[in-house]
Amino acid sequence: MYDCLQDSYTDFSFAIFDAVGRPRPLCGSLSATPLPSGDDSALHDLAAFARDQGYDIDRGEQQLTVRDISLADALAINTRFGGELIISCDLRRDPPVRF
């Protein structure tokens, strides 16, 4: 589970690599909206950052979604833009973890 207030994650108990040594990272979508007191200039900056990293984005009037983002890049975005944007992220692993 990721705690965005503490910028940390815990309770992941799966192998990082599969049986043949390929990485099995968490990835998913990250959504960002401006803070109620902010403007959308941070969304423009995030869009440019995500494109520079090679990610596809979907842009709405007051929301930006970064598709197929990795955990490391989601954490980097939260660190860089968390003070200006409300960030939500749903990350999963393919195939899903079985306990």
PDB file of C-alpha atoms in Angstrom, residues 1-10 30-31 71 74-75 77-83 85-89:
ATOM      1  CA  MET A   1       0.000   0.000   0.000  1.00  0.00           C
ATOM      2  CA  TYR A   2       1.246   3.493  -0.797  1.00  0.00           C
ATOM      3  CA  ASP A   3       0.863   6.275   1.741  1.00  0.00           C
ATOM      4  CA  CYS A   4       0.974   9.545  -0.190  1.00  0.00           C
ATOM      5  CA  LEU A   5       1.132  11.656   2.974  1.00  0.00           C
ATOM      6  CA  GLN A   6       4.357   9.945   4.054  1.00  0.00           C
ATOM      7  CA  ASP A   7       5.558   9.261   0.476  1.00  0.00           C
ATOM      8  CA  SER A   8       6.227   5.608   1.293  1.00  0.00           C
ATOM      9  CA  TYR A   9       4.924   2.188   0.437  1.00  0.00           C
ATOM     10  CA  THR A  10       4.652  -1.013   2.466  1.00  0.00           C
ATOM     11  CA  LEU A  30      -1.835   8.318 -12.411  1.00  0.00           C
ATOM     12  CA  SER A  31      -4.434  11.097 -12.324  1.00  0.00           C
ATOM     13  CA  LEU A  71       5.947   2.936  -9.467  1.00  0.00           C
ATOM     14  CA  ALA A  74       4.733   7.795  -9.960  1.00  0.00           C
ATOM     15  CA  LEU A  75       6.737   8.427  -6.788  1.00  0.00           C
ATOM     16  CA  ILE A  77       5.828  12.779  -9.893  1.00  0.00           C
ATOM     17  CA  ASN A  78       4.316  12.801  -6.405  1.00  0.00           C
ATOM     18  CA  THR A  79       7.528  14.254  -4.984  1.00  0.00           C
ATOM     19  CA  ARG A  80       7.826  16.876  -7.698  1.00  0.00           C
ATOM     20  CA  PHE A  81       4.166  17.919  -8.123  1.00  0.00           C
ATOM     21  CA  GLY A  82       2.480  16.831  -4.866  1.00  0.00           C
ATOM     22  CA  GLY A  83       2.521  20.337  -3.432  1.00  0.00           C
ATOM     23  CA  LEU A  85      -1.647  18.922  -7.549  1.00  0.00           C
ATOM     24  CA  ILE A  86      -3.991  16.333  -6.087  1.00  0.00           C
ATOM     25  CA  ILE A  87      -2.495  13.056  -7.291  1.00  0.00           C
ATOM     26  CA  SER A  88      -4.216   9.684  -7.376  1.00  0.00           C
ATOM     27  CA  CYS A  89      -2.550   6.535  -8.628  1.00  0.00           C
TER      28      CYS A  89
END
